[in-house]
Amino acid sequence: MDKITFTIDDQKITADKNKTILEAALENGIYIPHLCYHSDLEPAGVCRLCMVDIERRGLTTSCNTPIEHGMVVRTETPEVQKVRKVAAELLVLNHPFDCLVCEKNTNCELQRIANFIGIDEEYLAKLRKPSRSLPIDTSNPFFIYDPNRCVLCGICIRTCREIVGVSNLDFVSRGYNSIVSTFGHEPMLESRCVSCGECVVHCPVGSLKPKETPLPSREVKTICPYCGVGCGIVLGVRGSRIVSSRGDTDNPINEGRLCVKGRFGHEFVNHPDRLTTPLINKNGKFVEASWDEALDLIAEKFSMYRGDQFAVLSSAKCTNEDNYVMQKFTRAVMGTNTIDHCARLCHAPSVAGLAQSFGSGAMTNSIEEIKDAQCIFAIGTNTTSAHPVLAYDIKEAVRKGAKLIVANPREIDLLEYADLFLQHRPGTDVALLMGMMRVIVDEKLHDVDFISKRCENFDTFKESLSDFDLDFVERITGVPHEKIVEAAVTYATHKPAMLFYAMGITQHTHGTDNVLATSNIALLTGNVGRPSSGVNPLRGQNNVQGACDLGALPNVYPGYQKVNLPQIHEKFEKAWNCTLSDVPGLTHTEIFDAILDGKIKVLYEMGENPALSEANAGHALKAFEHLEFFVVQDIFLTETAQYADVVLPAASYAEKDGTFTNTERRVQHVRKVIEPIGQSKPDWQIICEIAKRMKKSGFDFEQPSQIMDEIASLTPSYGGITYERLEVKGLQWPCPSITHEGTQFLHAEFFATATGKGKFMPLTYKPSFELPDDEYPLLLTTERSLYHFHTATMTRKGGLEILRDKELVEINPYDAQALGLKDGEIVKVISRRGEVESHIKVTDVSPKGVVSMTFHFAESPTNMLTSDAIDPIAKIPETKVCAVRIEKL
Ligand code: SF4
Ligand code: SF4
Ligand code: SF4
């Protein structure tokens, strides 16, 4: 970057050419008073405190004046001092003087300014108006807004608009009566605020401040335990309690930004309901046991049932090291490949589909590339709810001029930023995408050069487009064909274009076809293998990518090395010094069938909650009762754990070292922040202790870094990963050697397929397995709430519960009226598999004929309703579509 040299107060300064005077000064250790400036925001230049004198130009605000070669800047002339003194006095004039009781005391920008400029208190006392006593908004569970302390700098307003993209705040009234207020002047809790806390972090005084403010005695950097974005957090600790969480400004993914869960969702760690000792079920009652007693019992029982009678459900919430050890235990100790985890329920089609077309089933590009995309196509992802910080980046790209196409059956928040909304019927993604591709080919907008050099199977694919004329596509999807044309042309002509999807694409009986349709459209337009492009599946849980990478799947060892390839099988037999099965194991859904068939008799489940998360959950509950021995390892006594014979208390993410791999393939260091609660232990350690009691070698790890060393030695894509190398910003796989710097985007020169080419896949339209009929006339689709995570085991243990405390069946006003239902009523939702009670919410967000529920609430277990019909390739159940009816209670 070009440098510019100029002087401030006779001191020569060199800075990057795009800097302002204030930025250059601060970078060089020169303080210029400022209040409305914040390095995360566009400069506003309204507080007038940062005034400087520029030779031959005069007084100007330094926060929004770019530096120039040879510029001569003075910060302490009499004119400058006079102007900023007046500005400071106006700010301090009616501000409360009770600094000692304000949480921001000693950390307040206003104090710093007053001290620096020097305020004449006697003079101010004469001008002072009676103190304001405006009502303080305490409605939010995590922070308060005290307008009496507000200095009207506008930072919170710009933060909410520029960083979060919610625009909930603005100034209201004028002059002395001016205050900051929410959209619609609602209390914060009832406003459109998403409780991210960004405005609180940015407020320079004590106006917006956290409700609980015990200062931490120490802080530790780690990774957020919630979604797959993988934001860096800094946890504050007082004694053995986690008391705060702030965004890690050094983390390349979030650069200090967080969503509500990452900032405020840490209360579960020290919650009194944490499991603290092993429990053994004796005659229907859990009895506390010693570790020796529990582990001896497990080792004895497991020894009786090795091979195909045994199954494991591993966990996308646990670390890579936990998952590696669990799959090694399953294969090397128990002699079976029957291990799976909840990726089967969310992104198995991504692994299966993208492996066919690109040779690798992961997000092709990186989060930091979003800001430079010219087009963003978000299909089947409610990004602001499920991946909030990544949604901040999408909104930023749009502000910078990118086109945003949103395709979703329901109206989602991201629509506020969209150029184009395609509201297709649930389950019709293949038709929509193939229709768009037909337009692209008919209009000759496809990338002929990219296709001829880098792809194969184009002609066969092109023939399959003939089934998708726009009349047919419009009839199937419900999207007017002009919109399909506009979307196709926009996506094909604004390059680079990034495509994002989540479970709206995958959770279908044709989920793999849906994924293939996304890879087809990216290949067709040459939007793969370059920055800010690609096909980007957004992984749901914090470590679902890592649990897949590390072989918690029934057909592959770590690194997607197939269990039935002789050379791979031999490699692992040699490394682990044991005999291994080369028969792929059963998948998640097949495990429950096999339990009910009496084939699987023992289940070892770590950190998941299938009692609530399994499609057709009643089937899973029956299966639990059929088991001869059931071990659950978790941090709480979950709905699933209540069926167990032995429950083992696991340490949470904050109590152990390890790594998570986020949605963009970045392996990051998770650090131990506090000692394990009670007698709980890290998952990997518990598994090793069971293996050792079963007299097996290869489980003598003392530190998780040793596990990572073994992972690197056996997993080509993790070959260059060590804990030392993860310290700064993690590493994105593939990282095959110790000198490799990781891979920001995939397929730059070759695809990972056998031929090195990207493979087009011909597709046909297949309807969903169970569509509405006379008996069950509504289509139920499933969703996620911003405020909860998965089965809410962690998020319902604190203030997040106040933000969303119950299940809501969202129903269109037309359907509600037809059924005589009113907002807030309790109804019964019935499918062919079960029934649940829930409150209803009447909203236009749901289209006619479609109702939506989350699966976060045990009191209304939505998955008792959903269908376990599966995709034949990826074996994922169709939780996005089933037929229900609603009855008034
Ligand atoms: S609440 Fe804080 S950030 Fe917002 S305008 Fe007032 S002082 Fe500035
Ligand atoms: S908490 Fe977040 S969404 Fe709410 S007002 Fe502040 S910045 Fe806006
Ligand atoms: S976006 Fe995801 S990873 Fe980031 S803070 Fe929120 S929940 Fe945590």
Coordinates of N, CA, C and O in Angstrom, one line a residue, residues 554-674:
P554 N -19.7 -43.4 9.1 CA -19.6 -44.8 9.1 C -18.8 -45.4 7.9 O -18.5 -46.5 7.9
N555 N -18.5 -44.5 6.9 CA -17.8 -45.1 5.7 C -16.4 -44.5 5.5 O -15.7 -45.0 4.6
V556 N -16.0 -43.6 6.4 CA -14.7 -43.0 6.2 C -13.9 -42.9 7.5 O -14.4 -42.6 8.5
Y557 N -12.6 -43.0 7.3 CA -11.6 -42.7 8.4 C -11.4 -41.2 8.4 O -11.9 -40.5 7.4
P558 N -10.7 -40.6 9.3 CA -10.4 -39.2 9.2 C -9.8 -38.8 7.8 O -9.1 -39.5 7.2
G559 N -10.3 -37.6 7.4 CA -9.8 -37.1 6.1 C -10.6 -37.8 4.9 O -10.1 -37.8 3.8
Y560 N -11.8 -38.3 5.2 CA -12.6 -38.9 4.2 C -12.0 -40.1 3.4 O -12.2 -40.3 2.3
Q561 N -11.1 -40.8 4.2 CA -10.4 -41.9 3.6 C -11.3 -43.2 3.7 O -11.7 -43.5 4.9
K562 N -11.7 -43.8 2.6 CA -12.8 -44.8 2.7 C -12.4 -46.1 3.4 O -11.3 -46.6 3.2
V563 N -13.2 -46.5 4.3 CA -12.9 -47.7 5.1 C -12.8 -49.0 4.3 O -12.1 -49.9 4.7
N564 N -13.4 -49.0 3.1 CA -13.4 -50.2 2.3 C -12.3 -50.2 1.1 O -12.3 -51.0 0.3
L565 N -11.4 -49.2 1.2 CA -10.3 -49.2 0.2 C -9.1 -49.9 0.9 O -8.7 -49.5 1.9
P566 N -8.7 -51.0 0.2 CA -7.7 -51.9 0.9 C -6.5 -51.1 1.4 O -6.0 -51.3 2.5
Q567 N -5.9 -50.2 0.6 CA -4.7 -49.5 1.0 C -4.9 -48.6 2.2 O -4.1 -48.4 3.1
I568 N -6.2 -48.0 2.3 CA -6.5 -47.2 3.5 C -6.7 -48.0 4.7 O -6.2 -47.7 5.8
H569 N -7.4 -49.1 4.5 CA -7.7 -50.0 5.6 C -6.4 -50.5 6.2 O -6.2 -50.5 7.4
E570 N -5.4 -50.9 5.3 CA -4.1 -51.4 5.8 C -3.4 -50.3 6.5 O -2.7 -50.5 7.6
K571 N -3.4 -49.1 6.0 CA -2.7 -47.9 6.6 C -3.2 -47.8 8.1 O -2.4 -47.6 9.0
F572 N -4.5 -47.8 8.3 CA -5.0 -47.6 9.7 C -4.8 -48.8 10.6 O -4.5 -48.7 11.8
E573 N -4.8 -50.0 10.0 CA -4.5 -51.2 10.8 C -3.1 -51.1 11.3 O -2.8 -51.4 12.5
K574 N -2.2 -50.7 10.4 CA -0.8 -50.6 10.8 C -0.6 -49.5 11.8 O 0.1 -49.7 12.8
A575 N -1.2 -48.3 11.6 CA -1.0 -47.2 12.5 C -1.6 -47.5 13.9 O -1.0 -47.1 14.9
W576 N -2.7 -48.2 13.9 CA -3.4 -48.4 15.2 C -3.0 -49.8 15.8 O -3.5 -50.1 16.9
N577 N -2.3 -50.6 15.0 CA -1.8 -51.9 15.5 C -3.0 -52.8 15.9 O -3.0 -53.3 17.1
C578 N -4.0 -52.9 15.0 CA -5.1 -53.7 15.3 C -5.8 -54.2 14.1 O -5.4 -53.8 13.0
T579 N -6.8 -55.1 14.2 CA -7.5 -55.5 13.0 C -8.8 -54.7 12.9 O -9.5 -54.5 13.9
L580 N -9.1 -54.2 11.7 CA -10.2 -53.3 11.5 C -11.2 -53.9 10.6 O -10.8 -54.7 9.7
S581 N -12.5 -53.5 10.7 CA -13.5 -53.9 9.7 C -13.4 -53.0 8.5 O -13.3 -51.8 8.6
D582 N -13.6 -53.7 7.3 CA -13.6 -52.9 6.1 C -15.0 -52.7 5.6 O -15.3 -52.4 4.4
V583 N -16.0 -53.1 6.4 CA -17.4 -52.9 6.0 C -18.0 -51.6 6.5 O -18.0 -51.4 7.8
P584 N -18.4 -50.7 5.7 CA -19.0 -49.5 6.2 C -20.1 -49.7 7.2 O -20.9 -50.7 7.0
G585 N -20.2 -48.9 8.2 CA -21.2 -49.0 9.2 C -22.5 -48.4 8.9 O -22.8 -48.0 7.7
L586 N -23.4 -48.4 9.8 CA -24.8 -47.9 9.6 C -24.8 -46.4 9.9 O -24.0 -45.9 10.7
T587 N -25.8 -45.7 9.2 CA -25.9 -44.3 9.4 C -26.9 -44.0 10.6 O -27.5 -44.9 11.1
H588 N -27.0 -42.7 11.0 CA -27.8 -42.3 12.1 C -29.2 -42.9 12.1 O -29.6 -43.6 13.0
T589 N -29.9 -42.7 11.0 CA -31.3 -43.2 10.9 C -31.3 -44.7 10.9 O -32.2 -45.3 11.5
E590 N -30.3 -45.3 10.2 CA -30.3 -46.8 10.2 C -30.0 -47.4 11.5 O -30.4 -48.5 11.8
I591 N -29.2 -46.7 12.3 CA -28.9 -47.2 13.7 C -30.1 -47.4 14.5 O -30.3 -48.5 15.1
F592 N -31.1 -46.5 14.4 CA -32.3 -46.6 15.2 C -33.2 -47.8 14.7 O -33.8 -48.5 15.5
D593 N -33.2 -48.0 13.4 CA -33.9 -49.1 12.8 C -33.3 -50.4 13.3 O -34.0 -51.4 13.7
A594 N -31.9 -50.5 13.3 CA -31.2 -51.7 13.7 C -31.4 -52.0 15.1 O -31.4 -53.1 15.5
I595 N -31.5 -50.9 16.0 CA -31.8 -51.2 17.4 C -33.2 -51.8 17.5 O -33.4 -52.8 18.2
L596 N -34.2 -51.3 16.8 CA -35.5 -51.8 16.9 C -35.6 -53.2 16.3 O -36.4 -54.1 16.7
D597 N -34.7 -53.5 15.3 CA -34.7 -54.9 14.8 C -33.9 -55.9 15.7 O -33.8 -57.1 15.3
G598 N -33.3 -55.4 16.7 CA -32.6 -56.2 17.7 C -31.1 -56.5 17.2 O -30.4 -57.3 17.9
K599 N -30.7 -55.8 16.2 CA -29.3 -56.1 15.7 C -28.3 -55.3 16.6 O -27.3 -55.8 17.0
I600 N -28.6 -54.0 16.8 CA -27.7 -53.2 17.7 C -28.3 -53.3 19.1 O -29.5 -53.0 19.3
K601 N -27.4 -53.6 20.0 CA -27.9 -53.8 21.4 C -27.3 -52.8 22.4 O -27.8 -52.6 23.5
V602 N -26.2 -52.1 21.9 CA -25.5 -51.2 22.8 C -25.3 -49.9 22.1 O -24.8 -49.9 20.9
L603 N -25.6 -48.8 22.7 CA -25.4 -47.5 22.1 C -24.5 -46.6 23.0 O -24.9 -46.5 24.2
Y604 N -23.5 -46.0 22.5 CA -22.7 -45.0 23.2 C -22.9 -43.7 22.6 O -22.5 -43.5 21.4
E605 N -23.5 -42.7 23.3 CA -23.9 -41.5 22.7 C -23.1 -40.3 23.4 O -23.2 -40.2 24.6
M606 N -22.5 -39.5 22.6 CA -21.7 -38.4 23.2 C -22.2 -37.0 22.7 O -22.2 -36.7 21.5
G607 N -22.7 -36.2 23.6 CA -23.0 -34.8 23.3 C -24.0 -34.5 22.3 O -24.1 -33.4 21.8
E608 N -24.9 -35.4 22.0 CA -26.1 -35.0 21.2 C -27.3 -35.4 21.9 O -27.3 -36.0 22.9
N609 N -28.5 -35.0 21.3 CA -29.7 -35.1 22.0 C -30.8 -35.6 21.0 O -31.8 -34.9 20.7
P610 N -30.6 -36.9 20.5 CA -31.6 -37.4 19.5 C -33.0 -37.5 19.9 O -33.9 -37.5 19.1
A611 N -33.2 -37.5 21.3 CA -34.6 -37.5 21.7 C -35.4 -36.3 21.2 O -36.6 -36.4 21.0
L612 N -34.7 -35.2 21.0 CA -35.4 -34.0 20.4 C -35.0 -33.8 18.9 O -35.7 -33.2 18.2
S613 N -33.7 -34.2 18.5 CA -33.3 -33.8 17.2 C -33.5 -34.8 16.1 O -33.4 -34.5 14.9
E614 N -33.8 -36.0 16.5 CA -34.0 -37.1 15.5 C -35.3 -36.9 14.8 O -36.4 -36.6 15.4
A615 N -35.3 -37.0 13.4 CA -36.6 -36.9 12.7 C -37.5 -38.1 13.2 O -36.9 -39.2 13.4
N616 N -38.8 -37.9 13.2 CA -39.7 -38.9 13.8 C -39.1 -39.4 15.1 O -38.8 -40.6 15.3
A617 N -39.0 -38.5 16.1 CA -38.3 -38.7 17.3 C -38.9 -39.8 18.1 O -38.3 -40.5 18.9
G618 N -40.2 -40.1 17.9 CA -40.9 -41.2 18.6 C -40.2 -42.5 18.3 O -40.1 -43.4 19.2
H619 N -39.7 -42.7 17.1 CA -39.0 -43.8 16.7 C -37.7 -44.0 17.5 O -37.4 -45.1 18.0
A620 N -37.0 -42.9 17.7 CA -35.8 -42.9 18.5 C -36.1 -43.3 19.9 O -35.3 -44.1 20.5
L621 N -37.1 -42.7 20.5 CA -37.5 -43.0 21.9 C -37.8 -44.5 22.1 O -37.3 -45.1 23.1
K622 N -38.5 -45.1 21.1 CA -38.8 -46.5 21.2 C -37.5 -47.3 21.2 O -37.3 -48.3 21.9
A623 N -36.6 -46.8 20.3 CA -35.3 -47.5 20.1 C -34.5 -47.5 21.4 O -33.9 -48.5 21.8
F624 N -34.5 -46.3 22.1 CA -33.7 -46.3 23.4 C -34.2 -47.4 24.3 O -33.5 -48.0 25.1
E625 N -35.5 -47.6 24.4 CA -36.1 -48.5 25.3 C -35.7 -50.0 24.9 O -35.8 -50.9 25.8
H626 N -35.4 -50.2 23.7 CA -35.0 -51.5 23.2 C -33.6 -51.9 23.5 O -33.2 -53.0 23.4
L627 N -32.8 -50.9 23.9 CA -31.3 -51.1 24.0 C -31.0 -52.0 25.3 O -31.7 -51.9 26.3
E628 N -30.0 -52.8 25.2 CA -29.6 -53.6 26.3 C -28.7 -52.8 27.2 O -28.6 -53.0 28.4
F629 N -27.9 -51.9 26.6 CA -27.0 -51.1 27.4 C -26.8 -49.7 26.7 O -26.5 -49.7 25.5
F630 N -27.0 -48.7 27.4 CA -27.0 -47.3 26.8 C -26.2 -46.4 27.7 O -26.5 -46.2 28.8
V631 N -25.1 -45.8 27.1 CA -24.3 -44.9 27.8 C -24.4 -43.5 27.1 O -24.3 -43.4 25.9
V632 N -24.6 -42.5 27.9 CA -24.7 -41.1 27.4 C -23.6 -40.3 28.2 O -23.5 -40.4 29.4
Q633 N -22.9 -39.5 27.4 CA -21.8 -38.7 27.9 C -22.2 -37.3 27.5 O -22.3 -36.9 26.4
D634 N -22.4 -36.4 28.5 CA -22.9 -35.1 28.2 C -22.6 -34.1 29.3 O -22.2 -34.5 30.4
I635 N -23.0 -32.8 29.1 CA -22.8 -31.9 30.2 C -24.0 -31.6 31.0 O -24.0 -31.1 32.1
F636 N -25.2 -32.0 30.5 CA -26.5 -31.9 31.2 C -27.2 -33.3 31.1 O -27.0 -34.1 30.2
L637 N -28.2 -33.5 32.0 CA -29.0 -34.7 31.9 C -30.1 -34.4 30.9 O -31.2 -33.9 31.2
T638 N -29.7 -34.6 29.6 CA -30.6 -34.2 28.5 C -31.8 -35.1 28.5 O -31.9 -36.2 29.2
E639 N -32.8 -34.8 27.6 CA -33.9 -35.7 27.4 C -33.5 -37.1 26.9 O -34.1 -38.1 27.3
T640 N -32.4 -37.2 26.2 CA -31.8 -38.5 25.8 C -31.2 -39.2 26.9 O -31.4 -40.4 27.2
A641 N -30.4 -38.4 27.7 CA -29.7 -39.0 28.9 C -30.6 -39.7 29.8 O -30.3 -40.7 30.5
Q642 N -31.9 -39.2 29.9 CA -32.8 -39.8 30.8 C -33.1 -41.3 30.5 O -33.7 -42.0 31.3
Y643 N -32.8 -41.7 29.3 CA -33.0 -43.1 28.9 C -31.8 -44.0 29.2 O -31.8 -45.2 28.9
A644 N -30.7 -43.4 29.7 CA -29.4 -44.1 29.7 C -29.3 -45.0 30.9 O -30.0 -44.9 31.9
D645 N -28.4 -46.0 30.8 CA -28.1 -46.9 31.9 C -27.0 -46.2 32.7 O -26.9 -46.4 33.9
V646 N -26.0 -45.6 32.0 CA -25.0 -44.9 32.7 C -24.8 -43.5 32.0 O -24.9 -43.4 30.8
V647 N -24.7 -42.5 32.8 CA -24.5 -41.1 32.3 C -23.2 -40.6 32.8 O -22.9 -40.7 34.1
L648 N -22.3 -40.1 31.9 CA -21.0 -39.7 32.3 C -20.9 -38.2 32.2 O -21.3 -37.6 31.1
P649 N -20.4 -37.5 33.2 CA -20.4 -36.0 33.1 C -19.2 -35.5 32.3 O -18.0 -35.8 32.7
A650 N -19.4 -34.8 31.3 CA -18.4 -34.3 30.4 C -18.0 -32.9 30.7 O -18.9 -32.1 31.2
A651 N -16.8 -32.5 30.4 CA -16.4 -31.1 30.6 C -16.9 -30.3 29.4 O -17.0 -30.9 28.3
S652 N -17.3 -29.1 29.6 CA -17.8 -28.2 28.5 C -16.6 -27.7 27.7 O -15.4 -27.9 28.1
Y653 N -16.9 -27.0 26.6 CA -15.8 -26.4 25.7 C -14.9 -25.5 26.5 O -13.8 -25.3 26.1
A654 N -15.4 -24.9 27.6 CA -14.6 -23.9 28.3 C -13.7 -24.6 29.3 O -12.9 -23.9 30.0
E655 N -13.8 -25.9 29.4 CA -13.0 -26.6 30.5 C -12.0 -27.6 29.9 O -11.5 -28.4 30.6
K656 N -11.7 -27.4 28.5 CA -10.7 -28.3 27.9 C -10.1 -27.7 26.8 O -10.6 -26.7 26.2
D657 N -8.9 -28.2 26.4 CA -8.2 -27.7 25.2 C -8.6 -28.6 24.1 O -9.1 -29.7 24.2
G658 N -8.5 -28.1 22.9 CA -8.8 -28.9 21.7 C -8.9 -28.0 20.5 O -8.4 -26.8 20.5
T659 N -9.6 -28.5 19.4 CA -9.8 -27.6 18.2 C -11.2 -27.8 17.7 O -11.8 -28.9 17.9
F660 N -11.7 -26.8 17.1 CA -12.9 -26.9 16.3 C -12.6 -26.5 14.9 O -11.7 -25.7 14.6
T661 N -13.3 -27.1 13.9 CA -13.1 -26.7 12.5 C -14.4 -26.0 12.0 O -15.4 -26.6 12.1
N662 N -14.2 -24.7 11.6 CA -15.5 -24.0 11.3 C -16.0 -24.3 9.9 O -15.4 -25.1 9.2
T663 N -17.0 -23.6 9.5 CA -17.7 -23.9 8.2 C -16.8 -23.6 7.0 O -16.9 -24.2 6.0
E664 N -15.8 -22.7 7.2 CA -14.9 -22.4 6.1 C -13.6 -23.2 6.2 O -12.5 -22.8 5.7
R665 N -13.6 -24.4 6.9 CA -12.5 -25.3 7.0 C -11.4 -24.8 7.9 O -10.3 -25.3 7.8
R666 N -11.6 -23.8 8.7 CA -10.6 -23.2 9.5 C -10.5 -24.0 10.9 O -11.5 -24.0 11.6
V667 N -9.3 -24.6 11.1 CA -9.1 -25.3 12.4 C -8.6 -24.3 13.4 O -7.6 -23.6 13.1
Q668 N -9.3 -24.2 14.5 CA -9.0 -23.1 15.5 C -8.8 -23.7 16.9 O -9.5 -24.7 17.2
H669 N -8.0 -23.1 17.7 CA -7.6 -23.6 19.0 C -8.7 -23.2 20.0 O -9.0 -22.0 20.2
V670 N -9.3 -24.2 20.6 CA -10.2 -24.0 21.7 C -9.4 -24.2 23.0 O -8.7 -25.2 23.2
R671 N -9.5 -23.2 23.9 CA -8.6 -23.2 25.1 C -9.3 -23.5 26.4 O -10.5 -23.0 26.5
K672 N -8.7 -24.2 27.3 CA -9.3 -24.4 28.6 C -9.3 -23.1 29.4 O -8.3 -22.4 29.5
V673 N -10.5 -22.7 29.8 CA -10.6 -21.4 30.5 C -10.7 -21.6 32.0 O -10.2 -20.8 32.8
I674 N -11.5 -22.6 32.4 CA -11.6 -23.0 33.8 C -11.4 -24.5 34.0 O -11.5 -25.2 33.0

